Amino acid sequence: MPYVRNTLMRRIFRCRKRRLLMPGMVTAMAALAALLWLKRDAIEYRVGMKKADVLLEKSRWAAERRDWREAQRTAHEAWKLHPGEVGALRQLFEVLVGGKSGEAVAVGKSLFEHPRATTADRLAAIESALQAGDLVAVASMFTRLQTSERETPEAMELGARFFLARNHPTGALSLLDRLRLKRNEPGDLLLAADALTRTPTEGNVARSEAQRIIGELFHGQGTPEVSLQAFGLLARIPMAERELYHFADARKRLDVLSAEGAKVPVEAWLIADELELAAAPDRREEILSLSMDRWFATEPEVLGKWLLGLGESKRFLENVPRAIALENPEMLPVVTQALILENRWDRALSLLDRAPHGTDPVVLHSLRAMIQGRLGKTKEANQNWARASRQAELVTGRGGLLRFAQLAALGGKTDLRDEALAEALKRPSSLQIPAADVAFLYPALAQKDRNGDLLQISEGLLAAEPENPQVLNNVVWLELLERQADESRVKKLEEYAAQFPSVIALRSTLAFAHLRAGRDEKALEALAPLRERIEAGEAETAPTDRALVALALARLGETEKSRELSKTVRWDKLMKAEREFFTAAIDEAIDDRFGLDDRALSGGY
């Protein structure tokens, strides 16, 4: 019995021991499996890194050979292996820029936002967007640069170029003045001259200084490229304001540059001809004849525009071959303009009727409409404007509509311009338009009660310019007319209102958002400065601001004050959606339907 008992005990002990060991064994096996898995991942990562390094090296070799297609392919493969690695993203961006790819701006934005991007990376992304003409992207990236980055000479130069691209020379000059304290390079002087040629001043002081700088750059202070770019700026300065002593030997200098291997553009030679015409008016026939002999065969469009600018439309028409406008679509507008300047309207229409294949139908119908309008053929002109508009709408994207908008503006058709521009802005496109350039469109659409279109356009502009307070303000206001606004937008608007306390529009929209959300006391607090102005009798207070204060007072029980203020609102100045919202909301708040709509268009200041 003792033996049996001992054997049984040993068996029980062994079973218990096994049960105790099992969890430990399972844990050890799991740990070993995890270790093997991590080791495999580490090996795969190292292999992937090695592959990516090889691909990046191949991309660099291809870029040195200017084989941009292969450089982009290998860089893209390397980036796919390690999408979070800044080196692969940087190489992909650089080869896209080198190959002038349309994808460079989008990849540049990704590089700009990468947490390990350097200042050089961010400035390169801005440079790419600026060269591509995406001014919205440039503005957005500039706002996100650190203060120390914005103060670098390279960033200041980009900022000056951005201002010039927006045709804002005073902004460029302000930056260039600060830049010149840090460095003084020929390229910076070129930008200063560019800005000064665009700056009208009393006594032409700015243009005089521009010509002094142009003269210095043209005569050797800088590379041949800088010299020619500077000389080309003279085209912006009217002949009567040119200071000829700076450029007395212009043709000799161009000959020297050409002999040194520089590619002198035809426009530069024609500017030299203009200077000679001003210096020796008795040689006009000789100079013009030489220019026509030299350039008519190779550069008829440039020469034609130059002759028209000199008032030589008759000479141009006498020498231009009849068939040239029918064979070359680019020459059609030039010849048509010359015929118009010579009052040969019927001939111009006949030419347009025989326009060559490939002529832009938007341009063709618009030119017809302009001429017919001048001839008093209103019905035919309107028909051609309508045809041009339809053709513009058929073109994918914004390009056709924007061309039509420009032509309609030239023809004095502002309604057609606004319609085309509104439709263009509603279309998704990589071609971004700065909000400041279309500000005139807002009152035009508001007058037609097109708040839906305004909201759609504003949301598109906000997507392109998320840091623009004015666009955000417009979006929130238009949203509030239809529904509760997005709270994240309201929060951002509150930050802007605190940052710019003197901008009344921001406070008004913020108060509107508070009223919509039932925060009546906060609304009245935001409206306090407006209420003070209204009670002080300032008649110029906006009708929407008066309506807002009236609604806030009604919500807080000050019904008499609300009623009195409501009578001073110019309801006819509000959009229909605004008028309907505020009249209904005020009536509901004071629970006394006294018919604001019935007296809508008669009361107020």
Coordinates of C-alpha atoms in Angstrom, one line a residue:
M1 CA 0.0 0.0 0.0
P2 CA 2.8 2.5 0.8
Y3 CA 4.3 1.7 -2.6
V4 CA 1.0 2.3 -4.4
R5 CA 0.4 5.5 -2.5
N6 CA 3.9 6.8 -3.3
T7 CA 3.5 5.9 -7.0
L8 CA 0.1 7.7 -7.1
M9 CA 1.5 10.7 -5.4
R10 CA 4.4 10.9 -7.8
R11 CA 2.0 10.7 -10.8
I12 CA -0.2 13.5 -9.3
F13 CA 2.9 15.6 -8.7
R14 CA 4.1 15.1 -12.3
C15 CA 0.7 16.1 -13.7
R16 CA 0.6 19.2 -11.6
K17 CA 4.1 20.0 -12.7
R18 CA 3.1 19.6 -16.3
R19 CA 0.1 21.9 -15.8
L20 CA 2.4 24.5 -14.3
L21 CA 4.9 24.2 -17.1
M22 CA 2.3 24.4 -20.0
P23 CA 1.5 28.2 -19.7
G24 CA 5.2 29.0 -19.5
M25 CA 5.9 26.9 -22.5
V26 CA 3.1 28.6 -24.5
T27 CA 4.4 32.0 -23.5
A28 CA 7.9 31.1 -24.5
M29 CA 6.7 29.8 -27.8
A30 CA 4.7 32.9 -28.4
A31 CA 7.7 35.1 -27.5
L32 CA 9.9 33.1 -29.8
A33 CA 7.3 33.4 -32.7
A34 CA 7.1 37.2 -32.1
L35 CA 10.9 37.4 -32.1
L36 CA 11.1 35.6 -35.3
W37 CA 8.4 37.8 -36.8
L38 CA 10.1 41.0 -35.7
K39 CA 13.4 39.7 -37.0
R40 CA 11.8 38.9 -40.4
D41 CA 10.3 42.4 -40.4
A42 CA 13.7 43.9 -39.6
I43 CA 15.3 41.9 -42.4
E44 CA 12.6 42.9 -44.9
Y45 CA 12.9 46.6 -43.8
R46 CA 16.7 46.5 -44.3
V47 CA 16.3 44.8 -47.7
G48 CA 13.7 47.3 -48.6
M49 CA 15.9 50.2 -47.6
K50 CA 18.8 48.7 -49.6
K51 CA 16.5 48.4 -52.7
A52 CA 15.3 52.0 -52.1
D53 CA 18.9 53.3 -51.9
V54 CA 19.8 51.5 -55.1
L55 CA 16.7 52.9 -56.9
L56 CA 17.5 56.5 -55.6
E57 CA 21.0 56.2 -56.9
K58 CA 19.7 55.1 -60.3
S59 CA 17.3 58.0 -60.2
R60 CA 20.2 60.4 -59.6
W61 CA 22.2 58.9 -62.4
A62 CA 19.2 59.2 -64.8
A63 CA 18.7 62.9 -63.7
E64 CA 22.4 63.6 -64.5
R65 CA 21.8 62.2 -68.0
R66 CA 18.6 64.3 -68.1
D67 CA 16.6 61.1 -68.7
W68 CA 13.7 62.5 -66.6
R69 CA 11.3 59.7 -67.4
E70 CA 13.7 57.0 -66.0
A71 CA 14.6 59.3 -63.1
Q72 CA 11.0 59.8 -62.2
R73 CA 10.2 56.1 -62.5
T74 CA 13.0 54.9 -60.2
A75 CA 12.4 57.7 -57.7
H76 CA 8.7 56.8 -57.6
E77 CA 9.6 53.1 -57.0
A78 CA 11.9 54.1 -54.2
W79 CA 9.2 56.2 -52.6
K80 CA 6.7 53.4 -52.8
L81 CA 9.1 51.2 -50.8
H82 CA 9.4 53.9 -48.1
P83 CA 6.7 56.5 -48.5
G84 CA 7.5 58.1 -45.2
E85 CA 11.2 58.6 -45.9
V86 CA 11.9 62.3 -46.6
G87 CA 15.0 61.5 -48.9
A88 CA 12.8 59.5 -51.3
L89 CA 10.2 62.1 -51.4
R90 CA 12.8 64.8 -51.9
Q91 CA 14.3 63.0 -54.9
L92 CA 10.9 62.4 -56.4
F93 CA 10.1 66.0 -56.1
E94 CA 13.4 67.2 -57.6
V95 CA 13.2 64.9 -60.7
L96 CA 9.5 66.0 -61.2
V97 CA 10.7 69.6 -61.2
G98 CA 13.6 68.8 -63.5
G99 CA 11.3 67.0 -66.0
K100 CA 8.8 69.9 -65.7
S101 CA 6.0 67.5 -64.6
G102 CA 2.6 68.8 -63.7
E103 CA 2.7 66.6 -60.6
A104 CA 5.6 68.6 -59.1
V105 CA 3.4 71.1 -57.3
A106 CA 1.3 68.3 -55.6
V107 CA 4.5 66.4 -54.5
G108 CA 6.0 69.7 -53.4
K109 CA 3.1 70.3 -51.1
S110 CA 3.7 66.8 -49.5
L111 CA 7.4 67.6 -49.1
F112 CA 6.6 71.0 -47.6
E113 CA 4.4 69.3 -44.9
H114 CA 6.8 66.5 -44.1
P115 CA 7.9 66.7 -40.5
R116 CA 11.6 66.2 -41.5
A117 CA 11.5 68.7 -44.4
T118 CA 14.3 71.3 -44.2
T119 CA 13.9 75.0 -44.9
A120 CA 15.5 74.4 -48.3
D121 CA 12.8 71.8 -49.0
R122 CA 10.0 74.1 -48.1
L123 CA 11.3 77.0 -50.2
A124 CA 11.9 74.6 -53.1
A125 CA 8.2 73.6 -52.9
I126 CA 7.2 77.3 -52.9
E127 CA 9.5 77.9 -55.9
S128 CA 7.8 75.1 -57.8
A129 CA 4.3 76.3 -57.2
L130 CA 5.3 79.9 -58.1
Q131 CA 6.8 78.7 -61.4
A132 CA 3.7 76.7 -62.1
G133 CA 1.5 79.8 -61.5
D134 CA -0.3 78.2 -58.6
L135 CA -0.4 81.5 -56.5
V136 CA -3.0 80.1 -54.1
A137 CA -0.6 77.2 -53.1
V138 CA 2.3 79.8 -52.8
A139 CA 0.2 82.0 -50.4
S140 CA -0.9 79.0 -48.4
M141 CA 2.7 77.7 -47.9
F142 CA 4.1 81.1 -47.1
T143 CA 1.6 81.5 -44.2
R144 CA 3.0 78.2 -42.7
L145 CA 6.6 79.2 -42.9
Q146 CA 8.3 79.8 -39.5
T147 CA 9.3 83.5 -38.8
S148 CA 13.0 82.6 -39.1
E149 CA 12.4 81.0 -42.5
R150 CA 10.5 84.0 -43.8
E151 CA 13.4 86.2 -42.9
T152 CA 15.9 84.3 -45.0
P153 CA 17.0 86.1 -48.2
E154 CA 15.7 83.2 -50.4
A155 CA 12.3 83.5 -48.8
M156 CA 12.2 87.2 -49.3
E157 CA 13.1 86.9 -52.9
L158 CA 10.3 84.3 -53.4
G159 CA 7.9 86.7 -51.6
A160 CA 8.9 89.6 -53.9
R161 CA 8.3 87.4 -56.9
F162 CA 4.9 86.3 -55.5
F163 CA 3.9 89.9 -55.1
L164 CA 4.9 90.7 -58.7
A165 CA 3.0 87.7 -60.0
R166 CA -0.1 89.2 -58.2
N167 CA 0.8 92.6 -59.7
H168 CA 1.3 94.1 -56.3
P169 CA 4.6 96.1 -56.8
T170 CA 4.4 98.0 -53.5
G171 CA 4.4 94.7 -51.6
A172 CA 7.4 93.5 -53.6
L173 CA 9.3 96.8 -53.0
S174 CA 8.8 96.6 -49.3
L175 CA 10.3 93.1 -49.2
L176 CA 13.1 94.0 -51.6
D177 CA 14.1 97.0 -49.4
R178 CA 14.6 94.5 -46.5
L179 CA 16.3 92.0 -48.7
R180 CA 18.9 94.6 -49.9
L181 CA 20.0 95.0 -46.2
K182 CA 21.0 91.3 -46.3
R183 CA 22.4 91.0 -49.8
N184 CA 22.8 93.0 -53.0
E185 CA 22.7 90.7 -56.0
P186 CA 21.9 91.6 -59.7
G187 CA 18.8 89.4 -59.5
D188 CA 17.4 91.4 -56.6
L189 CA 18.0 94.6 -58.6
L190 CA 16.1 93.1 -61.5
L191 CA 13.1 92.4 -59.3
A192 CA 13.3 96.0 -58.0
A193 CA 13.3 97.4 -61.5
D194 CA 10.4 95.1 -62.4
A195 CA 8.4 96.5 -59.5
L196 CA 9.3 100.1 -60.2
T197 CA 8.2 99.8 -63.8
R198 CA 4.7 98.9 -62.5
T199 CA 4.5 101.7 -59.9
P200 CA 2.9 104.9 -61.1
T201 CA 4.2 107.9 -59.3
E202 CA 4.0 111.7 -59.7
G203 CA 6.7 112.9 -62.1
N204 CA 7.5 109.3 -63.1
V205 CA 10.0 109.1 -60.3
A206 CA 9.6 105.3 -60.0
R207 CA 10.1 104.7 -63.7
S208 CA 13.1 107.0 -63.8
E209 CA 14.7 105.0 -61.0
A210 CA 13.8 101.7 -62.8
Q211 CA 15.5 102.9 -66.0
R212 CA 18.7 103.8 -64.0
I213 CA 18.7 100.2 -62.6
I214 CA 17.9 98.7 -66.0
G215 CA 20.8 100.7 -67.6
E216 CA 23.3 99.3 -65.0
L217 CA 22.1 95.7 -65.4
F218 CA 22.0 96.0 -69.2
H219 CA 25.5 97.2 -69.4
G220 CA 27.1 94.3 -67.6
Q221 CA 26.1 94.2 -63.9
G222 CA 25.0 90.6 -64.0
T223 CA 24.8 87.7 -66.4
P224 CA 23.8 88.0 -70.0
E225 CA 20.4 86.5 -69.1
V226 CA 19.9 89.2 -66.4
S227 CA 21.0 91.9 -68.9
L228 CA 18.4 90.8 -71.4
Q229 CA 15.6 90.4 -68.9
A230 CA 16.3 93.9 -67.6
F231 CA 16.3 95.4 -71.1
G232 CA 13.0 93.7 -71.8
L233 CA 11.4 95.7 -68.9
L234 CA 11.6 98.8 -71.1
A235 CA 8.6 97.5 -73.0
R236 CA 6.4 98.5 -70.0
I237 CA 7.6 102.1 -70.1
P238 CA 5.9 104.4 -72.6
M239 CA 8.2 105.9 -75.3
A240 CA 7.6 109.4 -74.0
E241 CA 8.9 108.5 -70.6
R242 CA 12.1 106.7 -71.7
E243 CA 15.4 108.2 -70.8
L244 CA 17.4 107.5 -73.9
Y245 CA 20.8 108.4 -72.6
H246 CA 20.8 105.2 -70.5
F247 CA 20.5 103.1 -73.8
A248 CA 22.3 105.1 -76.5
D249 CA 24.3 102.1 -77.5
A250 CA 21.6 99.5 -77.1
R251 CA 22.0 97.8 -80.5
K252 CA 25.8 97.5 -80.0
R253 CA 25.3 95.9 -76.6
L254 CA 22.8 93.4 -78.1
D255 CA 25.3 92.6 -80.8
V256 CA 27.9 91.9 -78.2
L257 CA 25.6 89.7 -76.2
S258 CA 24.6 87.8 -79.4
A259 CA 28.3 87.3 -80.3
E260 CA 29.0 85.9 -76.9
G261 CA 26.4 83.2 -77.4
A262 CA 23.4 84.7 -75.7
K263 CA 20.0 84.1 -77.3
V264 CA 18.7 87.6 -77.9
P265 CA 14.8 87.5 -78.2
V266 CA 13.2 89.4 -81.1
E267 CA 11.4 91.6 -78.6
A268 CA 14.8 93.0 -77.5
W269 CA 15.8 93.9 -81.0
L270 CA 12.5 95.6 -81.5
I271 CA 13.0 97.7 -78.4
A272 CA 16.3 98.7 -79.8
D273 CA 14.5 99.8 -83.0
E274 CA 12.1 101.8 -80.9
L275 CA 14.9 103.6 -79.2
E276 CA 16.5 104.4 -82.6
L277 CA 13.1 105.7 -83.8
A278 CA 12.9 108.1 -80.9
A279 CA 16.5 109.2 -81.3
A280 CA 16.3 109.6 -85.1
P281 CA 12.7 110.2 -86.2
D282 CA 13.9 111.2 -89.7
R283 CA 15.0 107.6 -90.2
R284 CA 11.6 106.1 -89.4
E285 CA 11.0 104.6 -92.9
E286 CA 14.4 103.1 -93.0
I287 CA 14.2 101.6 -89.5
L288 CA 10.7 100.1 -90.0
S289 CA 11.6 98.7 -93.4
L290 CA 14.7 97.0 -92.0
S291 CA 12.7 95.5 -89.1
M292 CA 10.0 94.2 -91.5
D293 CA 12.6 92.6 -93.8
R294 CA 14.4 91.0 -90.9
W295 CA 11.4 89.6 -88.9
F296 CA 8.3 89.2 -91.2
A297 CA 9.3 85.7 -92.4
T298 CA 10.2 84.2 -89.0
E299 CA 8.2 86.3 -86.4
P300 CA 5.1 87.7 -88.1
E301 CA 2.9 87.7 -85.0
V302 CA 5.5 89.5 -82.8
L303 CA 6.3 92.0 -85.5
G304 CA 2.6 92.5 -86.3
K305 CA 1.8 93.4 -82.7
W306 CA 4.8 95.7 -82.5
L307 CA 3.7 97.6 -85.6
L308 CA 0.1 98.0 -84.3
G309 CA 1.6 99.3 -81.1
L310 CA 3.4 102.0 -83.1
G311 CA 0.2 103.0 -84.9
E312 CA 1.4 101.3 -88.1
S313 CA -1.7 99.2 -88.8
K314 CA -1.9 100.4 -92.4
R315 CA 1.7 99.6 -93.1
F316 CA 1.2 96.1 -91.6
L317 CA -1.9 95.4 -93.7
E318 CA -0.1 96.6 -96.9
N319 CA 2.7 94.2 -96.4
V320 CA 1.1 91.2 -94.8
P321 CA 0.3 88.4 -97.2
R322 CA -3.4 87.9 -97.6
A323 CA -3.2 84.2 -96.9
I324 CA -1.3 84.4 -93.7
A325 CA -4.3 84.9 -91.4
L326 CA -6.1 82.1 -93.1
E327 CA -3.1 79.7 -92.7
N328 CA -2.0 80.6 -89.2
P329 CA -4.6 80.7 -86.4
E330 CA -2.2 82.8 -84.2
M331 CA -2.2 85.6 -86.8
L332 CA -5.9 85.9 -87.1
P333 CA -6.4 88.1 -84.0
V334 CA -3.5 90.3 -85.1
V335 CA -4.8 90.9 -88.6
T336 CA -8.4 91.3 -87.3
Q337 CA -7.2 94.0 -84.9
A338 CA -5.4 95.8 -87.7
L339 CA -8.5 95.8 -89.8
I340 CA -10.6 97.2 -86.9
L341 CA -8.0 99.9 -86.3
E342 CA -8.4 100.9 -90.0
N343 CA -12.2 100.8 -89.7
R344 CA -12.4 98.0 -92.2
W345 CA -15.2 96.2 -90.3
D346 CA -16.7 94.3 -93.1
R347 CA -13.3 93.0 -94.2
A348 CA -12.7 91.9 -90.6
L349 CA -16.0 90.0 -90.5
S350 CA -15.2 88.4 -93.8
L351 CA -11.8 87.3 -92.5
L352 CA -13.4 85.7 -89.4
D353 CA -15.9 83.9 -91.6
R354 CA -12.9 82.2 -93.3
A355 CA -10.9 81.5 -90.2
P356 CA -8.5 78.6 -90.5
H357 CA -9.1 75.2 -89.0
G358 CA -7.9 75.1 -85.4
T359 CA -8.9 78.7 -84.5
D360 CA -10.4 78.8 -81.0
P361 CA -14.2 79.0 -81.5
V362 CA -14.5 81.0 -78.2
V363 CA -12.1 83.7 -79.6
L364 CA -13.7 83.5 -83.1
H365 CA -17.3 84.1 -81.9
S366 CA -16.3 86.7 -79.4
L367 CA -14.4 88.7 -82.0
R368 CA -17.4 88.5 -84.3
A369 CA -19.7 89.7 -81.5
M370 CA -17.4 92.7 -80.7
I371 CA -17.3 93.8 -84.4
Q372 CA -21.1 93.4 -84.9
G373 CA -21.7 95.3 -81.7
R374 CA -19.6 98.2 -83.1
L375 CA -21.6 98.0 -86.4
G376 CA -24.9 98.3 -84.5
K377 CA -25.9 94.7 -85.4
T378 CA -27.1 94.0 -81.8
K379 CA -29.1 90.9 -82.6
E380 CA -26.2 89.2 -84.5
A381 CA -23.7 90.3 -81.8
N382 CA -25.8 88.8 -79.0
Q383 CA -26.1 85.5 -80.9
N384 CA -22.4 85.3 -81.3
W385 CA -21.8 86.1 -77.6
A386 CA -24.2 83.2 -76.8
R387 CA -22.3 80.9 -79.2
A388 CA -19.0 81.9 -77.6
S389 CA -20.4 81.2 -74.1
R390 CA -21.7 77.8 -75.1
Q391 CA -18.4 76.9 -76.7
A392 CA -16.6 77.9 -73.5
E393 CA -18.9 75.8 -71.4
L394 CA -18.1 72.7 -73.5
V395 CA -14.4 72.9 -72.8
T396 CA -13.4 70.7 -69.9
G397 CA -12.1 72.5 -66.8
R398 CA -11.9 76.3 -66.4
G399 CA -9.7 77.3 -69.3
G400 CA -12.4 78.0 -71.9
L401 CA -14.6 79.9 -69.5
L402 CA -11.7 82.0 -68.2
R403 CA -10.8 83.0 -71.8
F404 CA -14.4 83.9 -72.5
A405 CA -14.6 85.9 -69.3
Q406 CA -11.6 88.0 -70.5
L407 CA -13.0 88.5 -74.0
A408 CA -16.4 89.5 -72.5
A409 CA -14.7 92.0 -70.3
L410 CA -12.9 93.5 -73.4
G411 CA -16.3 93.7 -75.1
G412 CA -17.9 95.5 -72.2
K413 CA -20.2 92.5 -71.4
T414 CA -19.7 92.4 -67.6
D415 CA -22.8 90.2 -67.1
L416 CA -21.4 87.6 -69.4
R417 CA -18.0 87.9 -67.7
D418 CA -19.5 87.4 -64.3
E419 CA -21.5 84.4 -65.5
A420 CA -18.5 82.7 -67.1
L421 CA -16.3 83.4 -64.1
A422 CA -18.9 82.0 -61.7
E423 CA -19.3 78.8 -63.7
A424 CA -15.5 78.5 -63.9
L425 CA -15.1 78.8 -60.2
K426 CA -17.7 76.1 -59.6
R427 CA -15.7 73.6 -61.6
P428 CA -12.9 71.5 -59.9
S429 CA -9.6 72.4 -61.4
S430 CA -5.9 72.4 -60.7
L431 CA -5.9 76.0 -62.1
Q432 CA -6.5 77.9 -58.9
I433 CA -7.7 81.5 -58.9
P434 CA -6.8 83.8 -56.0
A435 CA -10.0 84.9 -54.1
A436 CA -8.8 88.6 -54.2
D437 CA -9.0 88.5 -58.0
V438 CA -12.7 87.6 -58.1
A439 CA -13.9 89.7 -55.2
F440 CA -16.0 91.8 -57.6
L441 CA -18.1 88.7 -58.3
Y442 CA -19.6 88.6 -54.9
P443 CA -21.8 91.8 -55.1
A444 CA -22.8 90.9 -58.7
L445 CA -24.1 87.4 -57.6
A446 CA -25.6 88.8 -54.3
Q447 CA -27.6 91.3 -56.3
K448 CA -29.1 88.4 -58.2
D449 CA -29.9 86.5 -55.0
R450 CA -27.6 83.6 -56.0
N451 CA -26.5 82.7 -52.5
G452 CA -26.3 79.0 -53.5
D453 CA -23.7 79.8 -56.2
L454 CA -21.9 82.1 -53.8
L455 CA -21.7 79.3 -51.2
Q456 CA -20.4 76.8 -53.7
I457 CA -17.8 79.2 -55.1
S458 CA -16.7 80.3 -51.6
E459 CA -16.3 76.7 -50.5
G460 CA -14.1 76.1 -53.5
L461 CA -12.0 79.1 -52.8
L462 CA -11.7 78.1 -49.1
A463 CA -10.5 74.7 -50.1
A464 CA -7.7 76.4 -52.0
E465 CA -7.0 79.1 -49.4
P466 CA -7.8 77.6 -46.0
E467 CA -6.0 80.4 -44.2
N468 CA -7.9 83.2 -45.8
P469 CA -10.1 85.0 -43.2
Q470 CA -12.2 86.8 -45.7
V471 CA -13.1 83.6 -47.6
L472 CA -13.8 81.7 -44.4
N473 CA -16.1 84.6 -43.3
N474 CA -18.1 84.4 -46.5
V475 CA -18.5 80.6 -46.3
V476 CA -19.7 80.7 -42.6
W477 CA -22.2 83.5 -43.3
L478 CA -23.6 81.8 -46.4
E479 CA -23.8 78.5 -44.5
L480 CA -25.7 80.1 -41.6
L481 CA -28.4 81.3 -44.0
E482 CA -29.2 77.7 -44.8
R483 CA -28.2 75.7 -41.8
Q484 CA -25.9 75.5 -38.8
A485 CA -22.3 76.2 -39.7
D486 CA -19.5 73.7 -39.3
E487 CA -18.2 74.2 -35.7
S488 CA -14.6 73.9 -36.7
R489 CA -15.0 76.8 -39.1
V490 CA -16.8 78.8 -36.4
K491 CA -13.9 78.1 -34.0
K492 CA -11.4 79.3 -36.6
L493 CA -13.6 82.4 -37.3
E494 CA -13.5 83.2 -33.6
E495 CA -9.7 83.1 -33.6
Y496 CA -9.6 85.5 -36.6
A497 CA -12.1 87.8 -34.9
A498 CA -9.8 88.0 -31.9
Q499 CA -6.8 88.4 -34.1
F500 CA -8.4 91.2 -36.1
P501 CA -10.8 93.0 -33.7
S502 CA -11.2 96.0 -36.0
V503 CA -12.7 93.9 -38.9
I504 CA -16.4 94.3 -38.3
A505 CA -17.4 91.6 -40.8
L506 CA -15.7 88.9 -38.7
R507 CA -17.5 89.9 -35.6
S508 CA -20.9 90.1 -37.4
T509 CA -20.5 86.6 -38.8
L510 CA -19.4 85.2 -35.4
A511 CA -22.4 86.8 -33.7
F512 CA -24.6 85.3 -36.4
A513 CA -23.1 81.8 -35.6
H514 CA -23.8 82.4 -31.9
L515 CA -27.4 83.3 -32.6
R516 CA -27.9 80.2 -34.8
A517 CA -26.5 78.1 -32.0
G518 CA -28.7 79.7 -29.3
R519 CA -25.8 81.5 -27.6
D520 CA -27.7 84.8 -27.6
E521 CA -25.7 86.6 -24.8
K522 CA -22.4 85.8 -26.6
A523 CA -23.9 87.1 -29.8
L524 CA -24.9 90.4 -28.2
E525 CA -21.4 90.6 -26.6
A526 CA -19.8 90.3 -30.1
L527 CA -22.2 92.8 -31.4
A528 CA -21.6 95.4 -28.7
P529 CA -19.4 97.7 -30.8
L530 CA -22.0 97.6 -33.6
R531 CA -24.8 98.3 -31.2
E532 CA -22.9 101.4 -29.9
R533 CA -22.4 102.7 -33.4
I534 CA -26.1 102.2 -34.3
E535 CA -27.3 103.9 -31.1
A536 CA -24.9 106.8 -31.8
G537 CA -26.8 107.3 -35.1
E538 CA -24.2 106.2 -37.6
A539 CA -26.2 105.8 -40.7
E540 CA -23.6 103.9 -42.7
T541 CA -23.9 100.7 -40.6
A542 CA -24.5 97.8 -42.9
P543 CA -28.2 96.6 -43.2
T544 CA -27.1 93.0 -42.2
D545 CA -25.5 94.3 -39.0
R546 CA -28.7 96.2 -38.1
A547 CA -30.7 93.0 -38.7
L548 CA -28.3 91.0 -36.5
V549 CA -28.5 93.4 -33.6
A550 CA -32.3 93.5 -34.0
L551 CA -32.5 89.7 -33.8
A552 CA -30.2 89.6 -30.8
L553 CA -32.3 92.1 -28.9
A554 CA -35.5 90.2 -29.7
R555 CA -33.9 87.0 -28.5
L556 CA -33.0 88.7 -25.2
G557 CA -36.5 90.1 -24.7
E558 CA -35.8 93.7 -25.6
T559 CA -38.7 93.7 -28.1
E560 CA -39.3 97.4 -28.3
K561 CA -35.7 98.2 -29.1
S562 CA -35.8 95.3 -31.7
R563 CA -38.9 96.7 -33.3
E564 CA -37.5 100.2 -33.6
L565 CA -34.2 99.0 -35.0
S566 CA -36.0 96.7 -37.5
K567 CA -37.7 99.7 -39.0
T568 CA -34.3 101.2 -39.9
V569 CA -33.0 98.2 -41.8
R570 CA -32.7 98.6 -45.5
W571 CA -34.3 95.3 -46.3
D572 CA -34.0 95.9 -50.1
K573 CA -30.2 95.9 -49.7
L574 CA -30.2 92.3 -48.4
M575 CA -30.2 89.1 -50.5
K576 CA -33.6 87.4 -50.6
A577 CA -32.3 84.6 -48.4
E578 CA -31.0 87.1 -45.8
R579 CA -34.2 89.1 -45.9
E580 CA -36.4 86.0 -45.4
F581 CA -34.3 84.5 -42.6
F582 CA -34.0 87.7 -40.5
T583 CA -37.6 88.8 -40.9
A584 CA -38.9 85.3 -39.9
A585 CA -36.4 85.0 -37.1
I586 CA -37.2 88.4 -35.6
D587 CA -40.9 87.8 -35.9
E588 CA -40.6 84.4 -34.2
A589 CA -38.4 85.8 -31.4
I590 CA -40.8 88.6 -30.4
D591 CA -43.8 86.4 -31.1
D592 CA -45.6 89.3 -32.8
R593 CA -46.0 89.0 -36.6
F594 CA -46.0 92.7 -37.6
G595 CA -45.2 92.0 -41.3
L596 CA -41.7 93.1 -42.0
D597 CA -41.9 91.7 -45.5
D598 CA -45.0 93.9 -46.2
R599 CA -43.1 97.1 -45.5
A600 CA -39.8 95.7 -46.6
L601 CA -38.6 97.9 -49.4
S602 CA -39.7 101.3 -48.1
G603 CA -38.3 101.9 -44.6
G604 CA -34.8 102.8 -43.3
Y605 CA -32.1 105.3 -44.1

